[in-house]
Amino acid sequence: MFKKILIANRGEIALRILWACRELGISTVAVHSEADADALHVRYADEDVCIGPPASRESYLNLSSVIAAAEITDADAIHPGYGFLAENAHFAEVCEACNIKFIGPSPAVIRQMGDKSKARESMEAAGVPCVPGSRGTLGSEVEAMALARKIGYPVIIKAAAGGGGRGMRIARSEEELRVAIQTAMNEAKKAFDVSDVYLEKYIADPRHVEFQMLGDERGNVVHLGERECSIQRRHQKLVEESPCTALSPKLRKRMAEAALAGARAANYQNAGTIEFLLAPDGKFYFIEMNTRIQVEHPVTEMVTGLDLIKEQIRIAAGEPLGYTQDDIRFFGHAIECRVNAEDSESFVPSPGRITNFNISGGPGVRIDTAAHADGIISPYYDSLVAKVITHGNSRQEAISRMRRLLDLMVVEGIKTTIPVLRRIISDTDFLQGRISTHYLERLLAGGKPVAAHS
Ligand code: MV4
């Protein structure tokens, strides 16, 4: 087992990784920017290294500084968390070259899945249902036109280097397709320095359902069930839950088997997520694989009882999973609400000092946060303040616990998304599981947030 792990992240996920290390008896190194000198992950780590100025480009994203910090402190592994360097194949390669274990999949798999067009090809080859579309990236406009005519409009153009919704364009006709290809290519070139795009049939009003996968370094792969992640705005998720109310046991089994086939074909190691679109007609399609631990991993932990960060560390240390698919049991229902420092109507970021912070506990409650009274939500990083997670024997019980927590939660000094979360959690469509990726748009087009119960 590792003796010392460097945590190449900040905020709640850095704390989350710290606690896992402590429980495993592994000592910890926090890295931080100048803006985070007083942050809790720095306070609680065994050692800490300042790796640069506030801007993430110059600190948390600075590969050389992070590697240097690991070398200086003699860390034997790096946990990247999510975001920052988590899906940077080059970083994983540099770790390997420096004899520091990168806690995640191999550089080759990160690179393969980072190219969304290649990921699609490899899943197709593994027999995983994919959205009808181009084989590989588009060679020419003529090719795109012919393909779109064959599969039928609307179609969607996506950047191969994109993901998470960046660099996508929908086209409903031949004229729109011409423009879509050009703008998608220009956007992709600007954002990722690679202009390659691919084409898919556009699936209207889908759900986003993702499967949590775990693979060890001996070829064992399991799935830990699904997460329903449809409630999002501009590709930022607000509420996630497990299980997904739209899956019958039969459909769940088919999706899980597809996810397992995909992960096995990729020789997937460590934690990863296979994302599907679930169409209103019940058909499902692979869209992307994320090669990192995700923000919403706690809902899976709550329904399986597994500690995903500990599993990641054990796997990276070469240990076998030690259980099979049949050993994994699913219990009850879990929901996560992301509380962000944003205006609840405009979603404009609201960084600043938190003057008062309070949240209640109780059965089935988990709060993942690095925020506290007198703490700062910095304008330099993402605006996540806390993940409020509830578990219950039933969905209704989890929802009722969530409603109480959000009603009683106090965050003063900054604006937060608590009002919109409260509105979702009491909305009839949400309560009945009538959601899709367009759900929030529809909700926001409606009325005003409900008044506080308390
Ligand atoms: C799609 C789609 C419809 N049809 N692909 C957006 C993020 C990226 N992971 C893939 N995305 C989509 N791909 C086809 N062929 C609709 C979306 C999409 C979406 C997907 C998941 C969660 C939220 C979304 C919001 C808008 C669009």
Short mmCIF file of C-alpha atoms and ligand atoms in Angstrom, two decimals:
data_model
loop_
_atom_site.label_atom_id
_atom_site.label_comp_id
_atom_site.label_asym_id
_atom_site.label_seq_id
_atom_site.Cartn_x
_atom_site.Cartn_y
_atom_site.Cartn_z
CA MET A 1 0.00 0.00 0.00
CA PHE A 2 1.06 3.59 -0.55
CA LYS A 3 2.74 5.44 2.32
CA LYS A 4 2.01 8.95 1.12
CA ILE A 5 -0.50 10.37 -1.36
CA LEU A 6 -0.43 13.85 -2.86
CA ILE A 7 -3.91 15.28 -3.43
CA ALA A 8 -3.84 17.37 -6.61
CA ASN A 9 -7.10 19.17 -5.96
CA ARG A 10 -8.94 21.53 -3.62
CA GLY A 11 -12.33 22.03 -1.98
CA GLU A 12 -14.65 19.27 -0.89
CA ILE A 13 -13.04 16.57 -3.05
CA ALA A 14 -9.60 17.24 -1.55
CA LEU A 15 -11.14 16.75 1.92
CA ARG A 16 -12.99 13.66 0.73
CA ILE A 17 -9.69 12.12 -0.46
CA LEU A 18 -7.95 13.18 2.78
CA TRP A 19 -10.48 11.27 4.92
CA ALA A 20 -10.07 8.14 2.79
CA CYS A 21 -6.27 8.32 3.17
CA ARG A 22 -6.60 8.70 6.93
CA GLU A 23 -8.82 5.65 7.18
CA LEU A 24 -6.28 3.67 5.15
CA GLY A 25 -3.37 4.91 7.30
CA ILE A 26 -1.78 6.79 4.40
CA SER A 27 -0.15 10.17 5.03
CA THR A 28 -1.20 13.11 2.90
CA VAL A 29 0.23 16.05 1.01
CA ALA A 30 -2.04 18.97 0.12
CA VAL A 31 -1.08 21.29 -2.70
CA HIS A 32 -2.62 24.72 -2.86
CA SER A 33 -2.59 28.03 -4.66
CA GLU A 34 -1.83 31.32 -2.90
CA ALA A 35 -5.61 31.89 -2.70
CA ASP A 36 -6.11 28.62 -0.77
CA ALA A 37 -3.45 29.03 1.95
CA ASP A 38 -6.18 29.01 4.64
CA ALA A 39 -8.31 26.28 3.04
CA LEU A 40 -9.36 23.25 5.08
CA HIS A 41 -7.60 20.72 2.85
CA VAL A 42 -4.34 22.50 3.66
CA ARG A 43 -5.12 22.68 7.37
CA TYR A 44 -5.93 18.98 7.67
CA ALA A 45 -3.23 17.43 5.44
CA ASP A 46 -0.05 16.11 7.02
CA GLU A 47 2.08 18.26 4.69
CA ASP A 48 1.31 21.08 2.30
CA VAL A 49 3.03 22.74 -0.64
CA CYS A 50 2.13 26.06 -2.26
CA ILE A 51 2.22 25.47 -6.02
CA GLY A 52 1.55 28.93 -7.41
CA PRO A 53 -0.68 31.97 -7.81
CA PRO A 54 -4.50 31.86 -7.54
CA ALA A 55 -5.25 31.26 -11.25
CA SER A 56 -5.65 27.48 -11.74
CA ARG A 57 -3.58 27.59 -14.96
CA GLU A 58 -0.63 28.60 -12.80
CA SER A 59 -1.31 26.30 -9.84
CA TYR A 60 -3.69 23.31 -9.83
CA LEU A 61 -3.32 22.88 -13.61
CA ASN A 62 0.44 23.37 -13.58
CA LEU A 63 1.69 19.88 -14.22
CA SER A 64 5.35 20.65 -13.39
CA SER A 65 4.51 22.30 -10.07
CA VAL A 66 2.33 19.40 -8.99
CA ILE A 67 5.00 16.84 -9.98
CA ALA A 68 7.69 18.90 -8.23
CA ALA A 69 5.58 18.96 -5.04
CA ALA A 70 5.25 15.17 -5.20
CA GLU A 71 9.01 14.76 -5.75
CA ILE A 72 9.94 17.12 -2.89
CA THR A 73 7.58 15.42 -0.42
CA ASP A 74 8.43 11.93 -1.69
CA ALA A 75 4.78 11.02 -2.31
CA ASP A 76 4.30 7.64 -3.97
CA ALA A 77 0.95 8.39 -5.57
CA ILE A 78 -1.18 11.31 -6.76
CA HIS A 79 -4.96 11.44 -6.52
CA PRO A 80 -6.22 14.00 -9.05
CA GLY A 81 -9.86 14.21 -7.85
CA TYR A 82 -12.14 15.58 -10.60
CA GLY A 83 -11.50 18.48 -12.98
CA PHE A 84 -8.01 20.04 -13.15
CA LEU A 85 -5.54 17.26 -14.18
CA ALA A 86 -7.89 14.31 -13.65
CA GLU A 87 -8.36 13.50 -17.36
CA ASN A 88 -5.03 14.73 -18.65
CA ALA A 89 -3.34 11.72 -20.30
CA HIS A 90 -0.03 13.56 -20.54
CA PHE A 91 -0.06 14.19 -16.78
CA ALA A 92 -0.71 10.49 -16.13
CA GLU A 93 2.25 9.69 -18.41
CA VAL A 94 4.54 12.11 -16.59
CA CYS A 95 3.50 10.54 -13.27
CA GLU A 96 4.41 7.12 -14.66
CA ALA A 97 7.79 8.41 -15.94
CA CYS A 98 8.51 9.87 -12.48
CA ASN A 99 7.58 6.62 -10.79
CA ILE A 100 4.60 8.21 -9.06
CA LYS A 101 1.39 6.20 -9.26
CA PHE A 102 -1.45 8.13 -10.90
CA ILE A 103 -4.66 7.07 -9.14
CA GLY A 104 -6.83 6.47 -12.19
CA PRO A 105 -6.82 4.49 -15.43
CA SER A 106 -3.83 4.14 -17.76
CA PRO A 107 -2.75 7.11 -19.92
CA ALA A 108 -3.77 5.15 -23.02
CA VAL A 109 -7.34 4.70 -21.77
CA ILE A 110 -7.60 8.35 -20.68
CA ARG A 111 -6.47 9.40 -24.17
CA GLN A 112 -8.79 6.95 -25.93
CA MET A 113 -11.86 8.08 -23.97
CA GLY A 114 -10.82 11.74 -24.14
CA ASP A 115 -11.27 11.53 -27.90
CA LYS A 116 -15.06 11.19 -27.94
CA SER A 117 -15.08 9.96 -31.52
CA LYS A 118 -12.54 7.20 -30.76
CA ALA A 119 -14.44 6.32 -27.58
CA ARG A 120 -17.56 5.87 -29.69
CA GLU A 121 -15.74 3.66 -32.18
CA SER A 122 -14.32 1.42 -29.45
CA MET A 123 -17.71 1.07 -27.74
CA GLU A 124 -19.36 0.28 -31.07
CA ALA A 125 -16.73 -2.43 -31.64
CA ALA A 126 -17.49 -3.83 -28.16
CA GLY A 127 -21.17 -4.14 -29.06
CA VAL A 128 -22.32 -1.23 -26.89
CA PRO A 129 -25.33 0.54 -28.46
CA CYS A 130 -24.20 3.91 -29.86
CA VAL A 131 -26.24 6.70 -31.43
CA PRO A 132 -26.43 6.22 -35.23
CA GLY A 133 -23.80 8.48 -36.78
CA SER A 134 -20.41 8.83 -38.41
CA ARG A 135 -17.71 6.22 -38.14
CA GLY A 136 -14.86 8.30 -36.76
CA THR A 137 -14.60 12.01 -37.47
CA LEU A 138 -16.14 13.76 -40.47
CA GLY A 139 -13.92 13.83 -43.55
CA SER A 140 -15.90 16.37 -45.56
CA GLU A 141 -19.10 18.36 -45.76
CA VAL A 142 -20.27 16.09 -48.61
CA GLU A 143 -19.84 13.02 -46.40
CA ALA A 144 -21.79 14.71 -43.59
CA MET A 145 -24.65 15.65 -45.94
CA ALA A 146 -24.96 12.11 -47.28
CA LEU A 147 -24.86 10.61 -43.79
CA ALA A 148 -27.42 13.06 -42.39
CA ARG A 149 -29.76 12.36 -45.31
CA LYS A 150 -29.43 8.63 -44.60
CA ILE A 151 -30.05 8.73 -40.83
CA GLY A 152 -32.47 11.66 -40.96
CA TYR A 153 -32.56 15.09 -39.34
CA PRO A 154 -32.11 16.47 -36.75
CA VAL A 155 -28.44 15.59 -36.29
CA ILE A 156 -25.85 16.84 -33.85
CA ILE A 157 -22.24 17.79 -34.57
CA LYS A 158 -19.82 17.22 -31.70
CA ALA A 159 -16.15 18.07 -31.18
CA ALA A 160 -14.00 14.93 -30.87
CA ALA A 161 -11.91 16.68 -28.21
CA GLY A 162 -15.02 18.03 -26.47
CA GLY A 163 -17.24 16.37 -23.92
CA GLY A 164 -19.50 17.66 -21.24
CA GLY A 165 -21.44 19.52 -23.91
CA ARG A 166 -18.71 21.81 -25.22
CA GLY A 167 -18.52 22.34 -28.97
CA MET A 168 -21.90 20.82 -29.90
CA ARG A 169 -24.26 22.07 -32.65
CA ILE A 170 -27.69 20.78 -33.66
CA ALA A 171 -28.76 20.84 -37.32
CA ARG A 172 -32.34 20.37 -38.49
CA SER A 173 -31.75 20.75 -42.22
CA GLU A 174 -29.02 20.63 -44.87
CA GLU A 175 -28.58 24.42 -44.67
CA GLU A 176 -28.21 24.27 -40.88
CA LEU A 177 -25.77 21.37 -41.17
CA ARG A 178 -23.34 23.42 -43.26
CA VAL A 179 -23.31 26.17 -40.63
CA ALA A 180 -23.22 23.68 -37.73
CA ILE A 181 -20.11 21.94 -39.06
CA GLN A 182 -18.30 25.25 -39.60
CA THR A 183 -19.17 26.72 -36.18
CA ALA A 184 -18.50 23.45 -34.34
CA MET A 185 -15.10 23.13 -36.06
CA ASN A 186 -14.17 26.74 -35.32
CA GLU A 187 -15.27 26.41 -31.69
CA ALA A 188 -13.39 23.13 -31.29
CA LYS A 189 -10.23 24.58 -32.82
CA LYS A 190 -10.41 27.57 -30.49
CA ALA A 191 -11.22 25.60 -27.33
CA PHE A 192 -9.17 22.42 -27.83
CA ASP A 193 -6.79 23.25 -30.68
CA VAL A 194 -8.24 20.27 -32.58
CA SER A 195 -11.03 20.97 -35.07
CA ASP A 196 -12.16 17.32 -35.62
CA VAL A 197 -15.91 16.80 -35.32
CA TYR A 198 -18.26 13.84 -35.67
CA LEU A 199 -21.96 13.47 -36.38
CA GLU A 200 -24.79 11.72 -34.55
CA LYS A 201 -28.53 11.51 -34.85
CA TYR A 202 -29.97 14.04 -32.41
CA ILE A 203 -31.94 12.34 -29.63
CA ALA A 204 -34.70 14.65 -28.42
CA ASP A 205 -35.70 14.93 -24.75
CA PRO A 206 -33.42 12.15 -23.42
CA ARG A 207 -32.44 11.31 -19.88
CA HIS A 208 -28.80 11.25 -18.91
CA VAL A 209 -28.17 7.95 -17.12
CA GLU A 210 -24.62 6.96 -16.21
CA PHE A 211 -23.17 3.74 -14.81
CA GLN A 212 -20.43 3.71 -12.19
CA MET A 213 -17.73 1.24 -13.12
CA LEU A 214 -14.80 -0.16 -11.15
CA GLY A 215 -11.99 -2.24 -12.59
CA ASP A 216 -8.91 -3.60 -10.87
CA GLU A 217 -5.50 -4.13 -12.44
CA ARG A 218 -6.14 -7.87 -12.91
CA GLY A 219 -9.04 -7.61 -15.34
CA ASN A 220 -11.97 -7.75 -12.90
CA VAL A 221 -14.72 -5.26 -13.70
CA VAL A 222 -17.96 -4.54 -11.85
CA HIS A 223 -20.69 -1.91 -12.12
CA LEU A 224 -22.15 -0.12 -9.11
CA GLY A 225 -25.46 0.74 -10.66
CA GLU A 226 -26.62 3.92 -12.31
CA ARG A 227 -27.06 7.58 -11.53
CA GLU A 228 -29.82 9.69 -13.03
CA CYS A 229 -28.18 13.03 -13.93
CA SER A 230 -30.72 14.71 -16.20
CA ILE A 231 -31.32 17.76 -14.01
CA GLN A 232 -28.73 20.14 -15.37
CA ARG A 233 -28.34 23.63 -16.74
CA ARG A 234 -25.77 24.30 -19.45
CA HIS A 235 -24.22 20.91 -18.68
CA GLN A 236 -23.83 21.72 -14.98
CA LYS A 237 -25.69 19.13 -12.95
CA LEU A 238 -27.82 20.34 -10.04
CA VAL A 239 -29.44 17.17 -8.70
CA GLU A 240 -28.40 13.52 -9.15
CA GLU A 241 -29.96 10.36 -7.80
CA SER A 242 -29.66 6.60 -7.71
CA PRO A 243 -31.45 4.47 -8.73
CA CYS A 244 -33.01 6.06 -11.84
CA THR A 245 -36.81 5.88 -11.61
CA ALA A 246 -37.11 5.23 -15.37
CA LEU A 247 -35.32 1.88 -15.40
CA SER A 248 -37.20 -1.39 -15.14
CA PRO A 249 -35.08 -4.23 -13.72
CA LYS A 250 -34.86 -5.61 -17.26
CA LEU A 251 -33.68 -2.33 -18.82
CA ARG A 252 -31.23 -1.76 -15.96
CA LYS A 253 -29.74 -5.19 -16.60
CA ARG A 254 -29.37 -4.53 -20.33
CA MET A 255 -27.70 -1.16 -19.72
CA ALA A 256 -25.41 -2.60 -17.04
CA GLU A 257 -24.38 -5.43 -19.36
CA ALA A 258 -23.58 -2.94 -22.12
CA ALA A 259 -21.55 -0.84 -19.67
CA LEU A 260 -19.65 -3.92 -18.49
CA ALA A 261 -18.93 -4.98 -22.08
CA GLY A 262 -17.59 -1.47 -22.82
CA ALA A 263 -15.40 -1.31 -19.73
CA ARG A 264 -14.04 -4.81 -20.31
CA ALA A 265 -13.23 -4.08 -23.96
CA ALA A 266 -11.33 -0.97 -22.87
CA ASN A 267 -9.48 -3.03 -20.24
CA TYR A 268 -10.73 -0.37 -17.86
CA GLN A 269 -8.91 0.07 -14.56
CA ASN A 270 -9.92 2.15 -11.53
CA ALA A 271 -13.16 4.17 -11.26
CA GLY A 272 -14.94 5.38 -14.37
CA THR A 273 -18.38 6.31 -15.65
CA ILE A 274 -20.17 5.21 -18.79
CA GLU A 275 -22.74 7.80 -19.88
CA PHE A 276 -25.86 6.86 -21.78
CA LEU A 277 -28.68 8.83 -23.30
CA LEU A 278 -32.00 7.14 -22.55
CA ALA A 279 -34.55 8.11 -25.19
CA PRO A 280 -38.27 8.50 -24.38
CA ASP A 281 -38.91 5.27 -26.36
CA GLY A 282 -36.70 3.29 -23.94
CA LYS A 283 -33.73 2.92 -26.33
CA PHE A 284 -30.36 3.76 -24.83
CA TYR A 285 -27.11 4.90 -26.42
CA PHE A 286 -23.53 5.26 -25.21
CA ILE A 287 -22.31 8.87 -25.46
CA GLU A 288 -19.14 9.26 -23.39
CA MET A 289 -16.92 7.61 -20.83
CA ASN A 290 -15.45 9.69 -17.99
CA THR A 291 -12.16 8.39 -16.70
CA ARG A 292 -12.32 10.04 -13.27
CA ILE A 293 -14.16 9.97 -9.98
CA GLN A 294 -17.19 12.21 -10.43
CA VAL A 295 -18.74 14.94 -8.32
CA GLU A 296 -21.88 12.83 -7.86
CA HIS A 297 -20.10 9.65 -6.67
CA PRO A 298 -21.64 9.92 -3.15
CA VAL A 299 -25.09 8.78 -4.32
CA THR A 300 -23.50 5.53 -5.49
CA GLU A 301 -21.64 5.20 -2.19
CA MET A 302 -24.90 5.67 -0.29
CA VAL A 303 -26.77 2.92 -2.15
CA THR A 304 -23.88 0.41 -2.31
CA GLY A 305 -22.11 1.08 0.99
CA LEU A 306 -18.77 1.17 -0.85
CA ASP A 307 -16.16 3.90 -0.38
CA LEU A 308 -15.21 4.74 -3.95
CA ILE A 309 -12.12 6.76 -3.06
CA LYS A 310 -10.75 3.95 -0.94
CA GLU A 311 -11.52 1.54 -3.78
CA GLN A 312 -9.62 3.79 -6.19
CA ILE A 313 -6.60 3.83 -3.89
CA ARG A 314 -6.67 0.08 -3.26
CA ILE A 315 -6.96 -0.62 -6.98
CA ALA A 316 -4.08 1.76 -7.83
CA ALA A 317 -1.95 -0.04 -5.23
CA GLY A 318 -2.49 -3.25 -7.19
CA GLU A 319 -5.01 -4.90 -4.89
CA PRO A 320 -7.76 -7.04 -6.44
CA LEU A 321 -11.39 -5.90 -6.14
CA GLY A 322 -12.01 -8.80 -3.75
CA TYR A 323 -15.71 -9.07 -4.66
CA THR A 324 -17.74 -10.00 -7.70
CA GLN A 325 -20.82 -8.42 -9.26
CA ASP A 326 -23.07 -10.73 -7.24
CA ASP A 327 -21.55 -9.46 -3.98
CA ILE A 328 -22.69 -5.91 -4.74
CA ARG A 329 -26.03 -5.08 -3.16
CA PHE A 330 -28.13 -1.98 -3.70
CA PHE A 331 -30.04 -0.52 -0.83
CA GLY A 332 -32.62 2.25 -0.80
CA HIS A 333 -32.43 5.55 -2.66
CA ALA A 334 -29.94 8.45 -2.58
CA ILE A 335 -30.14 12.02 -3.87
CA GLU A 336 -27.48 14.70 -4.14
CA CYS A 337 -28.10 18.44 -4.44
CA ARG A 338 -25.20 20.65 -5.46
CA VAL A 339 -25.30 23.95 -3.60
CA ASN A 340 -23.39 26.50 -5.67
CA ALA A 341 -22.40 30.07 -4.91
CA GLU A 342 -24.59 31.48 -7.66
CA ASP A 343 -27.67 33.61 -7.96
CA SER A 344 -30.57 31.15 -7.91
CA GLU A 345 -32.32 32.74 -10.89
CA SER A 346 -29.55 34.06 -13.14
CA PHE A 347 -26.90 31.48 -12.10
CA VAL A 348 -24.32 34.30 -12.07
CA PRO A 349 -21.44 33.32 -9.74
CA SER A 350 -21.53 34.92 -6.30
CA PRO A 351 -18.08 34.50 -4.73
CA GLY A 352 -17.22 36.09 -1.39
CA ARG A 353 -16.92 35.50 2.32
CA ILE A 354 -19.43 33.20 4.01
CA THR A 355 -20.52 35.01 7.18
CA ASN A 356 -22.79 32.29 8.58
CA PHE A 357 -22.97 28.59 7.68
CA ASN A 358 -25.20 25.97 9.23
CA ILE A 359 -26.72 22.70 8.15
CA SER A 360 -28.61 20.10 10.11
CA GLY A 361 -27.84 16.37 10.19
CA GLY A 362 -29.94 13.36 11.04
CA PRO A 363 -30.41 9.85 9.69
CA GLY A 364 -29.41 9.25 6.08
CA VAL A 365 -27.65 12.61 5.77
CA ARG A 366 -24.23 13.30 4.29
CA ILE A 367 -22.68 16.71 3.63
CA ASP A 368 -19.51 16.95 1.54
CA THR A 369 -18.14 20.46 1.83
CA ALA A 370 -15.01 22.50 2.47
CA ALA A 371 -17.07 25.60 3.28
CA HIS A 372 -17.43 27.10 6.75
CA ALA A 373 -18.37 30.35 8.44
CA ASP A 374 -15.74 33.01 7.72
CA GLY A 375 -14.47 30.92 4.79
CA ILE A 376 -14.10 32.28 1.26
CA ILE A 377 -15.72 31.11 -1.96
CA SER A 378 -13.01 32.19 -4.37
CA PRO A 379 -13.78 33.71 -7.77
CA TYR A 380 -10.88 31.71 -9.24
CA TYR A 381 -12.46 28.26 -9.02
CA ASP A 382 -15.78 26.53 -9.53
CA SER A 383 -18.53 27.76 -7.27
CA LEU A 384 -19.48 24.50 -5.48
CA VAL A 385 -20.21 25.27 -1.82
CA ALA A 386 -21.57 21.93 -0.62
CA LYS A 387 -22.97 18.64 -1.79
CA VAL A 388 -26.02 17.78 0.27
CA ILE A 389 -26.72 14.06 0.02
CA THR A 390 -29.59 12.11 1.56
CA HIS A 391 -30.38 8.43 1.66
CA GLY A 392 -33.65 6.73 2.53
CA ASN A 393 -35.32 3.36 2.33
CA SER A 394 -37.46 4.84 -0.42
CA ARG A 395 -37.12 7.75 -2.85
CA GLN A 396 -39.83 9.52 -0.90
CA GLU A 397 -37.86 9.22 2.33
CA ALA A 398 -34.68 10.54 0.68
CA ILE A 399 -36.64 13.46 -0.80
CA SER A 400 -38.31 14.29 2.49
CA ARG A 401 -34.91 14.39 4.23
CA MET A 402 -33.52 16.56 1.45
CA ARG A 403 -36.42 18.99 1.72
CA ARG A 404 -35.81 19.43 5.45
CA LEU A 405 -32.06 19.95 4.96
CA LEU A 406 -32.51 22.55 2.23
CA ASP A 407 -35.23 24.34 4.21
CA LEU A 408 -33.02 24.61 7.29
CA MET A 409 -29.69 25.22 5.56
CA VAL A 410 -28.15 28.62 6.30
CA VAL A 411 -25.49 30.13 4.05
CA GLU A 412 -25.07 33.88 4.53
CA GLY A 413 -22.77 36.40 2.86
CA ILE A 414 -23.08 34.91 -0.62
CA LYS A 415 -25.95 33.96 -2.90
CA THR A 416 -26.58 30.26 -3.38
CA THR A 417 -28.66 27.93 -5.54
CA ILE A 418 -30.59 26.65 -2.50
CA PRO A 419 -33.86 28.35 -3.64
CA VAL A 420 -33.88 26.61 -7.04
CA LEU A 421 -32.93 23.27 -5.42
CA ARG A 422 -35.85 23.66 -2.99
CA ARG A 423 -38.11 24.32 -5.89
CA ILE A 424 -36.97 21.19 -7.76
CA ILE A 425 -37.31 18.98 -4.69
CA SER A 426 -40.97 20.01 -4.27
CA ASP A 427 -41.90 20.06 -7.95
CA THR A 428 -44.65 17.65 -9.05
CA ASP A 429 -42.80 16.49 -12.17
CA PHE A 430 -39.66 15.78 -10.14
CA LEU A 431 -41.66 13.97 -7.47
CA GLN A 432 -43.20 11.76 -10.13
CA GLY A 433 -39.87 11.16 -11.84
CA ARG A 434 -40.96 13.01 -14.98
CA ILE A 435 -37.56 14.44 -15.85
CA SER A 436 -35.25 14.69 -18.84
CA THR A 437 -32.29 16.86 -19.84
CA HIS A 438 -34.84 19.56 -20.74
CA TYR A 439 -36.56 19.41 -17.34
CA LEU A 440 -34.85 22.40 -15.70
CA GLU A 441 -35.34 24.64 -18.73
CA ARG A 442 -39.06 23.90 -18.56
CA LEU A 443 -39.18 24.43 -14.79
CA LEU A 444 -37.35 27.76 -15.01
CA ALA A 445 -39.68 28.95 -17.73
CA GLY A 446 -42.48 28.52 -15.15
CA GLY A 447 -43.07 30.42 -11.89
CA LYS A 448 -41.14 31.51 -8.79
CA PRO A 449 -39.45 29.44 -6.04
CA VAL A 450 -41.75 28.27 -3.24
CA ALA A 451 -41.65 30.00 0.14
CA ALA A 452 -39.67 28.46 3.04
CA HIS A 453 -41.58 26.03 5.27
CA SER A 454 -39.71 27.10 8.40
C1 MV4 B 1 -26.51 14.32 -27.36
C2 MV4 B 1 -27.81 14.80 -27.18
C3 MV4 B 1 -28.77 14.39 -28.11
N1 MV4 B 1 -28.43 13.57 -29.12
N2 MV4 B 1 -26.23 13.49 -28.38
C4 MV4 B 1 -24.45 16.88 -23.95
C5 MV4 B 1 -23.25 16.60 -23.14
C6 MV4 B 1 -22.56 15.48 -23.76
N3 MV4 B 1 -22.17 14.54 -22.75
C7 MV4 B 1 -23.52 14.89 -24.72
N4 MV4 B 1 -24.68 15.74 -24.72
C8 MV4 B 1 -25.76 15.45 -25.49
N5 MV4 B 1 -25.52 14.63 -26.53
C9 MV4 B 1 -27.17 13.14 -29.23
N6 MV4 B 1 -26.85 12.34 -30.25
C10 MV4 B 1 -28.07 15.63 -26.12
C11 MV4 B 1 -27.05 15.97 -25.25
C12 MV4 B 1 -27.39 16.83 -24.17
C13 MV4 B 1 -27.26 16.43 -22.86
C14 MV4 B 1 -26.74 15.18 -22.50
C15 MV4 B 1 -26.60 14.80 -21.20
C16 MV4 B 1 -26.99 15.68 -20.20
C17 MV4 B 1 -27.48 16.91 -20.51
C18 MV4 B 1 -27.63 17.30 -21.83
C19 MV4 B 1 -28.14 18.54 -22.13
C20 MV4 B 1 -28.28 18.93 -23.43
C21 MV4 B 1 -27.89 18.07 -24.45
#
